[in-house]
Coordinates of C-alpha atoms in Angstrom, one line a residue:
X5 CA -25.2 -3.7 5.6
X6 CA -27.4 -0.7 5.8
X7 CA -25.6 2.3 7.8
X8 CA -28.8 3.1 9.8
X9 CA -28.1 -0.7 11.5
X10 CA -24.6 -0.5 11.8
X11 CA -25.9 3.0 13.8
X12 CA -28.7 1.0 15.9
X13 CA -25.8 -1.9 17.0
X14 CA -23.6 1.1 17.8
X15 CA -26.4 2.6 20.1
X16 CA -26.5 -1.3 21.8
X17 CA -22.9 -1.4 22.2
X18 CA -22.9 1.9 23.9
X19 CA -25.7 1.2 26.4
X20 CA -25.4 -2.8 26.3
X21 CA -29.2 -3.0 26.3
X22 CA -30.2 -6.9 26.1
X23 CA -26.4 -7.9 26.3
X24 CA -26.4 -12.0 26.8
X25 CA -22.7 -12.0 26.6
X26 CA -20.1 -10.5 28.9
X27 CA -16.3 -10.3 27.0
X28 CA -13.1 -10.0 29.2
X29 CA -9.9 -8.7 28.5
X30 CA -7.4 -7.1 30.9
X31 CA -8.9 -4.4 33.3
X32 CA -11.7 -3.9 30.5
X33 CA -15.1 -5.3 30.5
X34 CA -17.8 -5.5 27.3
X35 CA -21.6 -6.2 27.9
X36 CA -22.3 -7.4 23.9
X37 CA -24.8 -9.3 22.3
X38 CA -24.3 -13.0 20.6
X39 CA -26.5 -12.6 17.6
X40 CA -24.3 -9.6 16.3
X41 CA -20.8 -11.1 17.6
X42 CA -21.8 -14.9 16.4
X43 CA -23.2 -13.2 12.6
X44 CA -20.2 -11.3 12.2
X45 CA -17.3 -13.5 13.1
X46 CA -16.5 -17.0 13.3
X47 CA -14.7 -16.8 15.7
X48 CA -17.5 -16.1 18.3
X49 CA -19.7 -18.2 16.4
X50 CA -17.6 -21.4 17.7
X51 CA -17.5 -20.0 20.9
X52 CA -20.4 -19.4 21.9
X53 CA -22.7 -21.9 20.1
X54 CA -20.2 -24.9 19.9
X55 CA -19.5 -27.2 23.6
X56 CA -17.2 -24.7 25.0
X57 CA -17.3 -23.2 28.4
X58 CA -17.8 -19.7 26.8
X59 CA -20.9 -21.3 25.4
X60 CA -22.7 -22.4 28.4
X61 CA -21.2 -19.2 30.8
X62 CA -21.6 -16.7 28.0
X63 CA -18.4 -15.1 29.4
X64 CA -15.6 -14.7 26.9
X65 CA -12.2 -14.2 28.5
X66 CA -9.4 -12.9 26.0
X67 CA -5.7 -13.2 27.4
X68 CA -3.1 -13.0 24.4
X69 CA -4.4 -9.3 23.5
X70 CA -4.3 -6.0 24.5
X71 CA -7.6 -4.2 25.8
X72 CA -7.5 -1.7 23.3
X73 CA -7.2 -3.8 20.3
X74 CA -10.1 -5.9 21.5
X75 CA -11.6 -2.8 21.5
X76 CA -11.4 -1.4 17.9
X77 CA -12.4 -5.2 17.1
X78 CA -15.7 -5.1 19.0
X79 CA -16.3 -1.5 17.6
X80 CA -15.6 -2.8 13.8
X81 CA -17.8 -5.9 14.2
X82 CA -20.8 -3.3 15.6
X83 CA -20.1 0.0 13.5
X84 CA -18.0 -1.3 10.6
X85 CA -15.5 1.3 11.5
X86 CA -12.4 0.9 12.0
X87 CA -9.7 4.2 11.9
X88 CA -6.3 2.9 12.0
X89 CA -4.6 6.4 12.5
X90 CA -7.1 7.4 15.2
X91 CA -5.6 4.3 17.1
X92 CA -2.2 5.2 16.9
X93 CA -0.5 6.9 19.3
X94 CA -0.5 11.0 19.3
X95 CA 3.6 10.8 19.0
X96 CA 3.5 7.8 16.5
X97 CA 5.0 8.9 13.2
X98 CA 3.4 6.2 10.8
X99 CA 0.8 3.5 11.3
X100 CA 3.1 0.3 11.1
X101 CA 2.3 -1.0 14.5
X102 CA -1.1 -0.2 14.7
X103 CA -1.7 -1.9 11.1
X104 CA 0.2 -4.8 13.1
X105 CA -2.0 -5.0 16.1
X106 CA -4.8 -4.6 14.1
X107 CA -3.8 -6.8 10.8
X108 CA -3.3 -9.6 14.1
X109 CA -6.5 -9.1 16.1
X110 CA -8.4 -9.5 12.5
X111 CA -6.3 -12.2 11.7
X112 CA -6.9 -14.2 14.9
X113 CA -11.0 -13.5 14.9
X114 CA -11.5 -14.3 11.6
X115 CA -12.2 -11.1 10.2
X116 CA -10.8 -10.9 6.9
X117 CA -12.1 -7.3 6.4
X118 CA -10.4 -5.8 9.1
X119 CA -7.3 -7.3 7.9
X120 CA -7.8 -5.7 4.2
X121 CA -8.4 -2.6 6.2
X122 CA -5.3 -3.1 7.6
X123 CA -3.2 -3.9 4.5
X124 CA -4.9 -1.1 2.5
X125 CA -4.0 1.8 5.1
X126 CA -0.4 0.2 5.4
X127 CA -0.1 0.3 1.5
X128 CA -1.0 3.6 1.8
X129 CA 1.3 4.6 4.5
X130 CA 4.2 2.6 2.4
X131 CA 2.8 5.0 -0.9
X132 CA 3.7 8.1 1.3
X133 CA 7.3 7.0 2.0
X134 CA 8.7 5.0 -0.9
X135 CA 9.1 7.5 -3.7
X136 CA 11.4 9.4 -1.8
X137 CA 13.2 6.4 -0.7
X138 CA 14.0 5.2 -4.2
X139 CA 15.1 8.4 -5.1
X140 CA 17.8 9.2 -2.3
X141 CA 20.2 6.6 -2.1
X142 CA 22.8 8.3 -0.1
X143 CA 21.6 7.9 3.9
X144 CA 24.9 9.4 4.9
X145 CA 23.2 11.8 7.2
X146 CA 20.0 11.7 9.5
X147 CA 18.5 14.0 7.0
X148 CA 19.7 14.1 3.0
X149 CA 19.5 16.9 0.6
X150 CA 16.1 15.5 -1.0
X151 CA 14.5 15.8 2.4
X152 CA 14.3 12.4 3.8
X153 CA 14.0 12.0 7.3
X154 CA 14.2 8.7 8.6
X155 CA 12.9 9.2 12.0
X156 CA 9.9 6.8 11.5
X157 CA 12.4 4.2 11.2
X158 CA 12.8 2.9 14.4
X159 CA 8.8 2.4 14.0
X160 CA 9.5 0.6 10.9
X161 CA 11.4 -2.0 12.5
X162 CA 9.7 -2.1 15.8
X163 CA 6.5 -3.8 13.3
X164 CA 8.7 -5.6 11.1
X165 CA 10.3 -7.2 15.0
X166 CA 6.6 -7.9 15.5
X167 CA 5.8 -9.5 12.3
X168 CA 8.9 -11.9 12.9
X169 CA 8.5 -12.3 16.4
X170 CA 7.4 -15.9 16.0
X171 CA 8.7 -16.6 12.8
X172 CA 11.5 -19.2 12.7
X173 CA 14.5 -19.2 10.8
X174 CA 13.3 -22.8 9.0
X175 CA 10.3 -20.9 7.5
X176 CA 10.9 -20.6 4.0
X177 CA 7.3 -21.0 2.6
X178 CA 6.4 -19.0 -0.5
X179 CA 2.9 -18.6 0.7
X180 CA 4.0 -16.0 3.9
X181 CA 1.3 -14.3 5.5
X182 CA 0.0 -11.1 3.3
X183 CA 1.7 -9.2 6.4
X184 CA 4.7 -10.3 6.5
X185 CA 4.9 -10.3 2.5
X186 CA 3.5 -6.1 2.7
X187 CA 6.8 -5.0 4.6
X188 CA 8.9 -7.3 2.8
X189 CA 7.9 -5.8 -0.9
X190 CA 8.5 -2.1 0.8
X191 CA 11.8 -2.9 1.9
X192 CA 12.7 -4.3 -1.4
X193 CA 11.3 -1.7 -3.4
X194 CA 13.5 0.8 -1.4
X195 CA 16.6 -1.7 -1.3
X196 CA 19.1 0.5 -3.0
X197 CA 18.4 3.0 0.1
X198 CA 18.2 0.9 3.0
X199 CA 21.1 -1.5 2.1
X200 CA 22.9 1.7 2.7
X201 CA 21.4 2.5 5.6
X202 CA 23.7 1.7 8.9
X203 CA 20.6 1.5 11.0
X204 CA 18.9 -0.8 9.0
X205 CA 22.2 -3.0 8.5
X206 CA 22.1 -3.2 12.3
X207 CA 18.4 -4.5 12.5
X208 CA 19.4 -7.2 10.0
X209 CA 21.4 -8.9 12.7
X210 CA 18.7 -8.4 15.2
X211 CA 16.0 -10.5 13.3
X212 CA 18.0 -13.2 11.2
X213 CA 14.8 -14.6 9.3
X214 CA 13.9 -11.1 8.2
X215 CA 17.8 -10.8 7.1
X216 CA 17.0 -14.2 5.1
X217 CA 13.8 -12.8 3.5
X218 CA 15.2 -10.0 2.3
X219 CA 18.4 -12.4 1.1
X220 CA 15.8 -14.4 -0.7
X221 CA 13.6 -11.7 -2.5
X222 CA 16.6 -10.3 -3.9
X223 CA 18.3 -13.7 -4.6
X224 CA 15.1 -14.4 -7.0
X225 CA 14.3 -10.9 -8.2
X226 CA 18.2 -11.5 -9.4
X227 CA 19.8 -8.3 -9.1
X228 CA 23.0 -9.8 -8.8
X229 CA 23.0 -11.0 -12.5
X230 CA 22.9 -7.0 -14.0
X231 CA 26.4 -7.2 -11.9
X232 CA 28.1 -10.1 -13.3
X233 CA 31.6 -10.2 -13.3
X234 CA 33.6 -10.1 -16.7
X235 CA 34.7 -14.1 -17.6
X236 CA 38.1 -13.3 -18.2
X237 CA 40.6 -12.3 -15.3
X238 CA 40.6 -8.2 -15.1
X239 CA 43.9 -8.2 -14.7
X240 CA 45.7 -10.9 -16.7
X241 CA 42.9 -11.6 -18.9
X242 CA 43.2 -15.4 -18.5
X243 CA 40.3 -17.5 -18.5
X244 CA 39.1 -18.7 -15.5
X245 CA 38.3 -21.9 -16.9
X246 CA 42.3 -21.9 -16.9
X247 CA 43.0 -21.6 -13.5
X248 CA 43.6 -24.2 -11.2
X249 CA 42.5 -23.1 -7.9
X250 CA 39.3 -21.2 -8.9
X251 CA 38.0 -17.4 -9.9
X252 CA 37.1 -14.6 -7.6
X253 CA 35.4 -11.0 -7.7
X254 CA 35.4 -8.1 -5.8
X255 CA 33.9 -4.7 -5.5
X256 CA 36.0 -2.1 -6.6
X257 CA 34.7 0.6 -4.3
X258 CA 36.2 3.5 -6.2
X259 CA 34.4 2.5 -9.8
X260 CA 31.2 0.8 -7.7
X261 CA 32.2 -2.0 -10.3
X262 CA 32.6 -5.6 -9.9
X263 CA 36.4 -6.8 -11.0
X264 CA 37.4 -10.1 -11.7
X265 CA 40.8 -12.0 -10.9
X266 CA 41.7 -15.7 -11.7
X267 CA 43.5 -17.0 -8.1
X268 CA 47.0 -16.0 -9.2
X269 CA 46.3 -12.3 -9.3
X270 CA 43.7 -12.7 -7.1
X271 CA 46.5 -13.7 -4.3
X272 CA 47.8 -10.6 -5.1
X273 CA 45.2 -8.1 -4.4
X274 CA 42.9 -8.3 -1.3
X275 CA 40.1 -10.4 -3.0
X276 CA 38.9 -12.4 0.1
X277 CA 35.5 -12.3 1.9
X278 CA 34.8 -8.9 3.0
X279 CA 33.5 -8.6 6.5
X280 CA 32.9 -4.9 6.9
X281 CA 30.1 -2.5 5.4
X282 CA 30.7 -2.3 1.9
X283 CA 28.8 1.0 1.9
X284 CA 31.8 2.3 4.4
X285 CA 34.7 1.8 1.8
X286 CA 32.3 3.5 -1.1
X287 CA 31.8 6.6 1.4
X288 CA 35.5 6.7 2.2
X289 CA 36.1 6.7 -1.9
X290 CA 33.4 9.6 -2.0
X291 CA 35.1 11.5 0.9
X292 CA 38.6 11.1 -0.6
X293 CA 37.7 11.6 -4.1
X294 CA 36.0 14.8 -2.7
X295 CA 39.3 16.1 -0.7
X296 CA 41.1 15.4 -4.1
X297 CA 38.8 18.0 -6.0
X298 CA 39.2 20.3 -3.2
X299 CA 43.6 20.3 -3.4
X300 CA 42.9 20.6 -7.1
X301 CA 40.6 23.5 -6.7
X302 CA 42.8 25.4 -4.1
X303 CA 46.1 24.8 -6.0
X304 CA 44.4 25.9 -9.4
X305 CA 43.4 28.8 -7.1
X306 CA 46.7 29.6 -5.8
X307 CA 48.6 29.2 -9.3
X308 CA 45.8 32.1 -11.1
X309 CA 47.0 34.4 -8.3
X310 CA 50.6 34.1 -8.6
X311 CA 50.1 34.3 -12.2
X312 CA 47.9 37.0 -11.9
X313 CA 50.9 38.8 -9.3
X314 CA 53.6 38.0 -11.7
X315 CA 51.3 39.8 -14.5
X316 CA 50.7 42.7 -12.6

């Protein structure tokens, strides 16, 4: 649409000159006009020219939003505009909510160009965080050596807690919402960092049918199968096949490698279901592998100055 009209309906919004329709939401109150609202969405085209009340009142009442979103919707159907970071709040970090409430309110009116808008400044606020992400695996500390700070996350999972919020755990369909599908692929793009990440471990419990999402994308991207055991018992070199009650694996922590036992050696070693944060044992291996190069650095230290005494 030509900008000098989109300029003119801005003008009508402002003053509502020749409003015929009076929209409601919260403590906020909008004098509009039906031939731009009914033109430009769908939604207020069945609303106001179908048998509803809204129809014959022209009063439009909208409960299940906030003020403010209802807001930058009536200024995108006028102007065309719509500036996702302007709407976020001063101390927000990123835009993940505000590309929520906005992806929603786009959603819900039938506007699927506000909810590309939406997507496409999300994509670009993932672009902005995810090379770093796969680079630094190690989210030991609040900030790592490459520079990461992960203070956005709680923001990160404050949208993805929105985005599940009425999502149940029997929802497995393959055609999600683009939405819920956007944080998903960020999440799984960066999976070798947050897997390691406490916080994010914790937020997995919180939301179970994200926990099952992210179970599933890895489950078919298959991962797993670039970590496949050896067939033959690491320890006796049996075949499992052998065996009578069964093969298991485990994670040696201090090789990151995946060892196999038949159920004989198995019983011998600690080989069943691990219930703590795998990523804890692998730090402890760092941390004592680390204290280990430190006794053989002093003691190295300590015998070239005796034998540097015993010399002089």
């Amino acid at each position: 649409m030509d900008k000098r009209f989109l300029s003119s309906d801005e003008k009508l919004l402002e003053s509502g000159l020749f409003s015929d329709v009076t929209v409601r939401c919260g403590d906020r109150t909008w004098n509009l006009h039906k031939n731009i609202l009914c033109s430009r969405s769908i939604w207020f085209e069945k609303a106001l020219t179908g048998n509803f009340e809204e129809a014959k009142s022209g009063i439009v009442n909208i409960e299940n939003f906030e003020p403010e979103a209802i807001d930058s919707l009536i200024r995108y159907i006028y102007t065309g505009i719509c500036d996702i970071p302007a709407l976020s709040p001063t101390t927000a970090k990123t835009n993940f909510v505000s590309c929520f409430e906005v992806y929603t309110v786009g959603d819900y009116f039938a506007l699927s160009s506000l909810t590309k808008i939406a997507l496409d400044t999300l994509t670009v606020e993932f672009d902005s965080k995810i090379a770093p992400l796969q680079l630094n695996y190690d989210s030991g500390t609040p900030t790592s050596e490459s520079g990461i700070s992960p203070d956005w996350l709680p923001e990160l999972f404050e949208a993805i807690r929105l985005v599940y919020a009425d999502i149940p755990l029997s929802d497995t369909s393959h055609t999600a919402p683009r939405l819920r599908a956007a944080f998903l692929s960020f999440v799984h793009a960066a999976r070798f960092y947050f897997l390691q990440n406490e916080h994010f471990n914790a937020f997995l419990d919180e939301v179970p049918t994200f926990a099952l999402d992210v179970f599933r994308i890895m489950r078919h991207t298959g991962d797993f199968v670039a970590n496949l055991p050896d067939a033959h018992c690491s320890f006796c070199k049996s075949k499992p096949t052998r065996a009578e009650k069964g093969y298991y694996t485990h994670l040696a922590t201090e090789k990151l490698k995946l060892t196999a036992a038949c159920s004989t050696c198995a019983n011998k070693k600690d080989f069943s279901a691990g219930w703590t944060d795998w990523s804890g044992k692998v730090r402890a291996e760092k941390e004592k592998a680390e204290r280990e190069r430190e006794k053989v650095a002093v003691t190295g230290a300590m015998h070239a100055t005796r034998t540097g005494s015993a010399l002089g």
